[in-house]
XYZ file of C-alpha atoms in Angstrom:
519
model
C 13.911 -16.518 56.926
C 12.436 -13.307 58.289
C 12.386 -11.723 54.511
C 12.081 -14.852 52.215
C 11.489 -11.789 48.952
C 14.765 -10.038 50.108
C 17.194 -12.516 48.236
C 15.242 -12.899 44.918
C 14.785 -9.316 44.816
C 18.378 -8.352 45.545
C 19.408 -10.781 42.571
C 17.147 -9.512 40.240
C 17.981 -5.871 41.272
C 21.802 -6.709 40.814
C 21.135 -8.510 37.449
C 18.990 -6.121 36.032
C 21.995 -3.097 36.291
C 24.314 -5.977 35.010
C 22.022 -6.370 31.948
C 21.614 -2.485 31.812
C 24.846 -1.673 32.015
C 26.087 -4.425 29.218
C 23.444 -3.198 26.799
C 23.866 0.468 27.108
C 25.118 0.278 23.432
C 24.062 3.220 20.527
C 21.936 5.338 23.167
C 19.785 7.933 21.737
C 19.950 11.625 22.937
C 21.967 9.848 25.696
C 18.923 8.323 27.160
C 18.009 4.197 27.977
C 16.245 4.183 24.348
C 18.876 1.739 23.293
C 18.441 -1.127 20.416
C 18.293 -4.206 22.666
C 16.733 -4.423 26.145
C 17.482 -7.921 27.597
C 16.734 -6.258 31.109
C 12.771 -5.937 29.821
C 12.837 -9.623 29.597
C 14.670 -10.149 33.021
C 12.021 -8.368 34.700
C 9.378 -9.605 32.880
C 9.954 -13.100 34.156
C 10.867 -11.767 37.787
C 6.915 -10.576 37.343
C 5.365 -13.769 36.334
C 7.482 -15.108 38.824
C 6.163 -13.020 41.776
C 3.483 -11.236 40.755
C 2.918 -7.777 41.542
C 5.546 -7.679 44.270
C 8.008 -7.265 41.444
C 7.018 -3.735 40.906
C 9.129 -2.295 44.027
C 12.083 -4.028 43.098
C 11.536 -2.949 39.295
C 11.230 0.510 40.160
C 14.306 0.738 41.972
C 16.407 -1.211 39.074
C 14.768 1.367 36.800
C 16.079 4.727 39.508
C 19.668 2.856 39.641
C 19.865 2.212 35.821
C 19.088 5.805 35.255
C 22.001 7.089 38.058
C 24.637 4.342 37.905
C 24.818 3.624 34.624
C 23.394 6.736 32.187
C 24.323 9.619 35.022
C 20.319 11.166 35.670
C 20.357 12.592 32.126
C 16.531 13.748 32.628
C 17.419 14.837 36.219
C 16.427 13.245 39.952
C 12.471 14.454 38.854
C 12.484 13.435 35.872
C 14.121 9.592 36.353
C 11.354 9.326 39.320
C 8.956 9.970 36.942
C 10.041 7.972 33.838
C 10.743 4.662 36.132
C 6.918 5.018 37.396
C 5.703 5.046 34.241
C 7.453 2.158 32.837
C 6.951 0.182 36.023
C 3.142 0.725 35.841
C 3.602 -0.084 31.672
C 6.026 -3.589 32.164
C 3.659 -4.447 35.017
C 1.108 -4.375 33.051
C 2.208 -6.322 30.243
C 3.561 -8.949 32.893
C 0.162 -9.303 34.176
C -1.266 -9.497 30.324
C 1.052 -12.018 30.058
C 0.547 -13.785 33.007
C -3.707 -13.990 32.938
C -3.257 -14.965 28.871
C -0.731 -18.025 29.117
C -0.655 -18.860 32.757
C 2.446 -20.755 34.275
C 5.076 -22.748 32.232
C 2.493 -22.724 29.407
C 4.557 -20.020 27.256
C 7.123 -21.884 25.186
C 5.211 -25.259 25.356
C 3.072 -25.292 21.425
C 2.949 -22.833 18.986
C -0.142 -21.290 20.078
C 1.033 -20.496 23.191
C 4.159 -19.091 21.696
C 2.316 -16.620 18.728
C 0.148 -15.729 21.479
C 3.278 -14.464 23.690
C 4.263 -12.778 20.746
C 1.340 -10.704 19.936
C 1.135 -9.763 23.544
C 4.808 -9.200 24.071
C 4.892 -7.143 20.832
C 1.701 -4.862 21.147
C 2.505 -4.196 24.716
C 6.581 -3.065 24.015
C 5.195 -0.621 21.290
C 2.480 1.092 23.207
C 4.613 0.707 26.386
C 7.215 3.214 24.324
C 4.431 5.464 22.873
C 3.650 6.421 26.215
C 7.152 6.313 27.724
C 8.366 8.696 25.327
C 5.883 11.070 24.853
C 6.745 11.738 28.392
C 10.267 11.915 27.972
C 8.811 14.588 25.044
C 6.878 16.400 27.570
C 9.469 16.761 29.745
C 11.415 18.073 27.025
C 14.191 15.365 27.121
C 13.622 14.083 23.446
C 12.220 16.673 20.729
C 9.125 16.310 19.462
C 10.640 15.920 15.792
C 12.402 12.769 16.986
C 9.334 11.354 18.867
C 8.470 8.614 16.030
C 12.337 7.660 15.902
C 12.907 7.239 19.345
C 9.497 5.186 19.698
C 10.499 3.174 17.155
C 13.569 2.524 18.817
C 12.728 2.172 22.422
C 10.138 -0.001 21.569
C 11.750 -2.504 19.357
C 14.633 -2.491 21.490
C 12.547 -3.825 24.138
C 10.566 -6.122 21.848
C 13.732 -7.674 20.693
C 15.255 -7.937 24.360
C 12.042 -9.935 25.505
C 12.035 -12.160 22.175
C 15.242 -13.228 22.201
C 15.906 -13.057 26.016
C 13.256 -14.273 27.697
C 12.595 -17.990 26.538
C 15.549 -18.781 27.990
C 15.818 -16.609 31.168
C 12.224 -18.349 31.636
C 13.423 -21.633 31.274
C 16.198 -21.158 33.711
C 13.437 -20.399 36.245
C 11.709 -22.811 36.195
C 13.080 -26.425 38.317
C 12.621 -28.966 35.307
C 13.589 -26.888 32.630
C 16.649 -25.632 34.332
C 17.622 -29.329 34.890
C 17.353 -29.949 31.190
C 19.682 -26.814 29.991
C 22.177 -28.112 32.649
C 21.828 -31.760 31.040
C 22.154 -29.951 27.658
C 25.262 -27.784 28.533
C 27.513 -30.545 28.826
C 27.081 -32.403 26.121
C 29.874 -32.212 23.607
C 27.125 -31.131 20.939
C 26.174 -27.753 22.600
C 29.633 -26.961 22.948
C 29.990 -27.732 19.198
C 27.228 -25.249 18.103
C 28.136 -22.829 20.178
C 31.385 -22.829 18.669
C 30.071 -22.535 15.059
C 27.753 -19.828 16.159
C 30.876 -17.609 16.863
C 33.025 -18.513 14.575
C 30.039 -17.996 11.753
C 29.502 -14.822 13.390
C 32.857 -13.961 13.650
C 33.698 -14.937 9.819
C 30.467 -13.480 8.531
C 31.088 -10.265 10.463
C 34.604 -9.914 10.128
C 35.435 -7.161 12.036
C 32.366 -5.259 13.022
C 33.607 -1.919 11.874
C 33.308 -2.985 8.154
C 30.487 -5.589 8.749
C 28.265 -6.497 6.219
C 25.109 -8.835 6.030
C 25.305 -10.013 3.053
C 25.919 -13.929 4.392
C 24.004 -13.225 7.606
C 21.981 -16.854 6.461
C 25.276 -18.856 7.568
C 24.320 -17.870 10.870
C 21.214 -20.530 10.433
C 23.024 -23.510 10.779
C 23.800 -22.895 14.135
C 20.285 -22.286 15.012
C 18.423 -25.055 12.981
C 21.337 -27.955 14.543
C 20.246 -26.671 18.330
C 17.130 -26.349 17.589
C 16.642 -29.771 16.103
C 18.208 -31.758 18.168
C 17.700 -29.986 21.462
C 14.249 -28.090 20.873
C 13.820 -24.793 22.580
C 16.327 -25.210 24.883
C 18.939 -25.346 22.488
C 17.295 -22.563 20.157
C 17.038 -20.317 23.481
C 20.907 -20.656 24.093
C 22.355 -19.812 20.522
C 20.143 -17.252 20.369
C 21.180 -15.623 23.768
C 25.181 -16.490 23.271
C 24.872 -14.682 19.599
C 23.051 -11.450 21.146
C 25.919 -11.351 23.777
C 28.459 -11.799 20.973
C 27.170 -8.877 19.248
C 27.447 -6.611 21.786
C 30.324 -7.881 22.745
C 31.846 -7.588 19.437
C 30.257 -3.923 18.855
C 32.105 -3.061 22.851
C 35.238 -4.277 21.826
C 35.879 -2.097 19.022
C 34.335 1.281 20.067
C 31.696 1.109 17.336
C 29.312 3.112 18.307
C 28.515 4.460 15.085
C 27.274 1.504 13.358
C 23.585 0.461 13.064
C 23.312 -1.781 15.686
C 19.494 -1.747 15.192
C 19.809 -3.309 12.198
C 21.998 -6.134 14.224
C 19.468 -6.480 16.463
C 16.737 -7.108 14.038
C 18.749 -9.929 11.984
C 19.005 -11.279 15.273
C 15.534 -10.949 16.531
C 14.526 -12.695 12.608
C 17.302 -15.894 13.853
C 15.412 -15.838 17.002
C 11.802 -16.634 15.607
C 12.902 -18.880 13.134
C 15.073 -21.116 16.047
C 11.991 -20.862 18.733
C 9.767 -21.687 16.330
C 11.725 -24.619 14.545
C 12.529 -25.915 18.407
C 8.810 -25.713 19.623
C 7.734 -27.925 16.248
C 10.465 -30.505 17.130
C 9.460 -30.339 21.076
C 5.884 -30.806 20.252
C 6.731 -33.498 17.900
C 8.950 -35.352 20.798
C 5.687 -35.071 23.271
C 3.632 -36.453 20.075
C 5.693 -39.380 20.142
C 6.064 -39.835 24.193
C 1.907 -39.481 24.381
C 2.198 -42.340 21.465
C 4.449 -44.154 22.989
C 2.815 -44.195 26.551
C -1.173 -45.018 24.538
C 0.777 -47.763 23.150
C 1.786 -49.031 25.885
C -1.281 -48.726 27.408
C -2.932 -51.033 24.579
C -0.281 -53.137 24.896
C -1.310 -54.049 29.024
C -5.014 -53.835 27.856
C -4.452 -56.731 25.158
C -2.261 -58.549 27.361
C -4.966 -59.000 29.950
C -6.711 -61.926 27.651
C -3.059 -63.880 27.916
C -2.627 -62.866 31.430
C -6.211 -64.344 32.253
C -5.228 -67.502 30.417
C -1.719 -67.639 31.926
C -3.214 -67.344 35.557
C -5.654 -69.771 35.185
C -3.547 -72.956 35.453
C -2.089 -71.230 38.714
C -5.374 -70.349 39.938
C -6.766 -73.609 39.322
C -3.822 -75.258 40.993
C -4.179 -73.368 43.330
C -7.560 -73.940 44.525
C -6.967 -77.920 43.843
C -3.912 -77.486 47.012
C -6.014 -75.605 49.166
C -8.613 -78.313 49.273
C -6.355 -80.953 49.419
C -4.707 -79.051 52.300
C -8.165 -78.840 54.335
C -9.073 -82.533 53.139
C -5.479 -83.336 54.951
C -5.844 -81.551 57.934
C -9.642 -82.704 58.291
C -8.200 -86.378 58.720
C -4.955 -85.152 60.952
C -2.577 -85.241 58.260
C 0.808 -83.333 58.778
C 3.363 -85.428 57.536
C 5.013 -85.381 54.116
C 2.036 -85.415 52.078
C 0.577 -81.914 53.369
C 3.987 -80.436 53.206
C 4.085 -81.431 49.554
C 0.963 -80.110 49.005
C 1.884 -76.489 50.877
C 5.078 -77.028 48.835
C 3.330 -76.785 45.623
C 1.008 -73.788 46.496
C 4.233 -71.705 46.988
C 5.003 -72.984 43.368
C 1.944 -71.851 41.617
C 1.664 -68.459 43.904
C 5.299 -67.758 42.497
C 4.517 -68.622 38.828
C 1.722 -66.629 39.368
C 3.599 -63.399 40.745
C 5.996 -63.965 37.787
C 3.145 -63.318 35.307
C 2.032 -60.498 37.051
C 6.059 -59.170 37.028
C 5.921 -59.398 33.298
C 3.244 -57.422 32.640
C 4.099 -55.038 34.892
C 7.478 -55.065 33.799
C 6.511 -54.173 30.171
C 4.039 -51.578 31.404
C 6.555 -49.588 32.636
C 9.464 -50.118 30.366
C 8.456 -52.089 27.676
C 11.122 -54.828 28.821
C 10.591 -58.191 27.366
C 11.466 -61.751 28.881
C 13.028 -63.710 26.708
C 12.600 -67.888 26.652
C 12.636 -70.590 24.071
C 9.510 -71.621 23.035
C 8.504 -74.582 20.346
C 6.217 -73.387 17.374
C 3.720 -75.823 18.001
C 3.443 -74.524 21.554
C 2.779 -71.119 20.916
C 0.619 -72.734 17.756
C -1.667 -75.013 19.956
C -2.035 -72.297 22.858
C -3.251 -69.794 21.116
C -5.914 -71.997 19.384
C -6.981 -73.515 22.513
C -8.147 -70.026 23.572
C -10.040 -69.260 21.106
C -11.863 -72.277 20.220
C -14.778 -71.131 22.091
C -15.675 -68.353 20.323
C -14.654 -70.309 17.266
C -17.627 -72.606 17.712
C -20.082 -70.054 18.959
C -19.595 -68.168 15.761
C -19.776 -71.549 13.623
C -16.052 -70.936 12.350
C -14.116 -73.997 10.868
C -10.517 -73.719 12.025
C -7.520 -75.626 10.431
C -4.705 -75.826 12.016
C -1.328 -77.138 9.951
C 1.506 -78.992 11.857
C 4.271 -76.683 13.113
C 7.678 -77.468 12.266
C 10.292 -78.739 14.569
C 11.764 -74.861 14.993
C 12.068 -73.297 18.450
C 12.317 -68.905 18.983
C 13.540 -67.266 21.747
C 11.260 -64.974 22.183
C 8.827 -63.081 24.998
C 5.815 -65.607 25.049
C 3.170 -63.479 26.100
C 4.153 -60.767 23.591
C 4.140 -63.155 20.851
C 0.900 -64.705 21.481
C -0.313 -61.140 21.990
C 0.504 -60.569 18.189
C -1.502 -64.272 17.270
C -4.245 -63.301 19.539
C -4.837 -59.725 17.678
C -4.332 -61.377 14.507
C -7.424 -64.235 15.218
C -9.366 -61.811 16.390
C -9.351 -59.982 13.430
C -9.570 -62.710 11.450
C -12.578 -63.891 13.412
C -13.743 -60.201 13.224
C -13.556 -60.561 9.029
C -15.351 -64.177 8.719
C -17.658 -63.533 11.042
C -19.476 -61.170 8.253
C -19.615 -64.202 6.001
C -22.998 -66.316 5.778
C -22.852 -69.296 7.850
C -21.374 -72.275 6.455
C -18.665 -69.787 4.896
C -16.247 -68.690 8.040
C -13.047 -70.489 8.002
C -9.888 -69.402 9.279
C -6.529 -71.324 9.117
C -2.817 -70.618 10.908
C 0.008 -72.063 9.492
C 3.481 -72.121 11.086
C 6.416 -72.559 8.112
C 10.147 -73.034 8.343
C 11.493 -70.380 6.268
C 14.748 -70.419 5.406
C 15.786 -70.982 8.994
C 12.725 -68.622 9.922
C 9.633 -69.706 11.759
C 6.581 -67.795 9.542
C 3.633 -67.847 10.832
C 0.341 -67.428 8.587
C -3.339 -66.615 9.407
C -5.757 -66.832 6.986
C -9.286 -66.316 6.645
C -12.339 -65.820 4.525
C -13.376 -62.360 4.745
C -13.399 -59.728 2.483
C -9.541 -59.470 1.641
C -7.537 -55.485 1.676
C -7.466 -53.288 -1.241
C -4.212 -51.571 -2.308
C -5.366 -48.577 -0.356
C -6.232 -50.143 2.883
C -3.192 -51.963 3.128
C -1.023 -49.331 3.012
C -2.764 -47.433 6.162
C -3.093 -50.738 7.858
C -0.552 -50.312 10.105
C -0.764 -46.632 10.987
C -1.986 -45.269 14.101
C -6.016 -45.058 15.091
C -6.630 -46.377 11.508
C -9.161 -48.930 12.189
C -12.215 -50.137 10.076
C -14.173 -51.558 13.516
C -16.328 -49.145 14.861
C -15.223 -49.446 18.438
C -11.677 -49.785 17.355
C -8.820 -47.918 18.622
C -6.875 -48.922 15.539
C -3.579 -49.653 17.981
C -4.010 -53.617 17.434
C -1.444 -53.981 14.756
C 0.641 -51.209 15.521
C 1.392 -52.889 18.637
C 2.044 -56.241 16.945
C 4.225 -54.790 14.624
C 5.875 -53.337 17.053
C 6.295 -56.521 19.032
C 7.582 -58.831 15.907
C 9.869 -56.195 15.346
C 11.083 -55.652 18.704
C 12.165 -59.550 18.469
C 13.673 -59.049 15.196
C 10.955 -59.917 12.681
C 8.691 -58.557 10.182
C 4.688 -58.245 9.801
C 2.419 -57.619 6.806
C -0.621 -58.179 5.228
C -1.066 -58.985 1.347
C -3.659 -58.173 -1.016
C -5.976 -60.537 -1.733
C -9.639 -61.191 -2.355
C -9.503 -63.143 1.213
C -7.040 -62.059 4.106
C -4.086 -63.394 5.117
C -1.642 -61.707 7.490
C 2.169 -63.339 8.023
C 4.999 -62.554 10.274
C 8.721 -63.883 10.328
C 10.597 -64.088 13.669
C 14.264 -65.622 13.689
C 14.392 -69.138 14.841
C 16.509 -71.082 16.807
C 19.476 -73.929 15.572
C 17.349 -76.428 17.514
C 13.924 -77.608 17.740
C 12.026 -78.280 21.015
């Protein structure tokens, strides 16, 4: 394309007389000083959008607003004038806006958003202290009127951008417009829409005799969007209620009502729902960064089983390959050096399927499930740590495991025993030699397979054991205190339960559901 700007700018000039011309409700002195602006906020993103090449198109909005739609009531001169001034005044609140909060920044945390605020609120007001004191000068608005109409041109454009422009951003921008489509069709938006206007219609009544007296009822609306669908769905009942206003206001000629006062109950629901959605946005990312470091720990602690898993393979490996040059150094290539090729493949593909697994539950968190005895996953676990068992002089009992089988994700689970030893071995370690023992037990349980480490260290107080289990609590100095979450997380992913009791000595137990059969 020759003029790529030419089609954004026609759009926004056509949508900005649309917005004028819909608005144009309760003029003063028959001039665009009008409670509710929307078309402020409609340029104001076209701005941050493309920078100072919005001014041209602006300008010429502004000139066509003032002809098409409100007949040159300050004359040719005059509208010139007035649309240079308040293209020089919006630019320069768009470019306020844009060096303060940057790109898609705005509606993202509650900083961001009180910041917007301020900005968007200090530059409407002094915006309309200039713009009408030269509407004053030019003798289109009386000087005895000059604080009223300030007051109203200026909140009317406040209110416009507030309730207007969070969600005339979002549809600019790619993945934010690809969640309000998602949102649209889902039978719940369509639901609060629908009890936004018939709340506004029943609290209203007719507009004529309208009273707000139950104006709150108009909340519920608001709070169910903007719990359940953050600022996105905050941004739309806030929008589809302004429109219903004026619409309402249109369709029966009333003029002569304080629409102002409209406005401003709306511009109150509008804070409330943006702020309410950002708090239950920020929460969401809270949980998705949570959910991700989890994750994270998770592949980190699985590395020590993935290191013992691999082994074997590795080993075998190794063993085949030298049998395979041992073969081929005496001319060997009958069945025997097949067999032995045949069993590499083996161990390479047991090997890949570890490394599947892990990456598997990296990405997704997906488990593979298999039924595994309780004195396998009971002698396995043991065997890796009995190194570091007798380095530390630790005397380890182990109790025989009951004839119970779990289907369960193997590596997971011996992720949650391998945490649990270490701490353990963490605790006794702190003991005077002679007094580190630790001991795992594996129960049947009423049809449950329990398992039980205990040790003796210094057992938990009341207080410690009810943070145990919360996020980056952690009494080791280079803990990330994400150990147990995660093995919580695990047992109860497959069903189970884990806690820790008070004692004067530790002991940690978890309960996964067991199997009819044994091994």
């Amino acid at each position: 394309m020759r003029f790529p700007f030419l089609l954004p700018a026609t759009g926004f000039f056509a949508a900005y007389l649309l917005f004028d011309w819909i608005t144009y409700v309760e003029p003063l002195l028959g001039l665009n000083i009008t409670p509710w602006n929307p078309d402020t906020a409609l340029g104001l993103v076209f701005w941050l959008v493309y920078g100072r090449r919005a001014a041209l198109p602006w300008y010429a909005a502004l000139v066509a607003g003032d002809v098409l739609v409100r007949g040159l009531p300050g004359g040719l001169a005059g509208t010139l004038l007035t649309a240079a001034w308040l293209t020089c005044g919006y630019g320069l609140l768009g470019e306020c806006l844009r060096r303060a909060l940057g790109g898609g920044t705005i509606f993202s945390s509650r900083t961001s958003f009180y910041r917007w605020l301020m900005i968007v609120a200090a530059g409407t007001m002094l915006n309309a202290v200039g713009h009408i004191s030269l509407l004053a000068w030019l003798g289109l608005v009386p000087w005895a009127d000059w604080l009223r109409a300030v007051w109203r041109f200026g909140f009317g454009d406040m209110v416009g951008v507030v309730v207007s422009m969070p969600l005339l951003w979002k549809l600019v921008n790619p993945q934010d417009r690809a969640r309000l489509r998602e949102a649209a069709w889902k039978p719940e938006t369509v639901g609060y829409l629908a009890l936004a206007i018939f709340v506004l219609w029943a609290v209203f009544g007719y507009i004529m005799t309208a009273e707000f007296k139950h104006f709150y009822f108009l909340f519920l609306p608001l709070i169910w969007a903007a719990s359940r669908q953050g600022v996105h769905g905050a941004a739309l009942v806030v929008f589809v209620l302004q429109l219903a206003i004026v619409a309402l206001v249109r369709a029966n000629h009333a003029d002569n009502i304080t629409v102002s006062e409209l406005q401003m109950l709306d511009a109150v629901l509008a804070l409330v729902g943006f702020f309410i959605g950002i708090v239950v946005d920020e929460r969401r990312q809270v949980a998705e960064e949570l959910k991700q470091t989890l994750r994270l720990a998770a592949a980190g602690e699985m590395a020590a089983a993935l290191a013992h898993e691999l082994n074997q393979p590795m080993t075998a490996l190794a063993v085949y390959g030298k049998a395979c040059e041992h073969l081929l150094a005496r001319g060997e290539a009958g069945d025997l050096l097949k067999n032995a090729i045949g069993q590499m493949i083996n161990e390479s593909a047991r090997a890949a399927e570890v490394v599947r697994r892990l990456r598997d539950f990296f990405r997704t968190g997906a488990m593979q499930l298999e039924s595994v005895g309780a004195a396998t996953l009971q002698a396995g676990i043991v065997q890796q740590f009995r190194p570091q068992f007798a380095e530390h002089g630790v005397q380890v009992s182990v109790a025989e495991a009951p004839a119970l089988a779990v289907q369960v994700d193997r590596l997971q689970v011996e992720l949650v025993l391998r945490n649990l030893l270490a701490n353990a071995l963490d605790a006794v370690r702190m003991r005077p030699a002679g007094q580190r023992s630790i001991s795992l037990m594996a129960e049947n349980i009423g049809g449950k397979l329990r398992f039980t480490v205990e040790d003796s260290g210094d057992g938990l107080t009341q207080q410690a054991a009810g943070r145990l289990f919360e996020p980056f609590v952690s009494t080791k100095a280079s803990g990330m205190g994400l150990g147990l979450v995660l093995s919580r997380s695990i047992v109860e992913a497959h069903g189970g339960t884990l806690w820790a009791e008070v004692a004067d000595h530790g002991i940690f137990r978890f309960i996964l559901p067991a199997l009819d059969s044994g091994e």
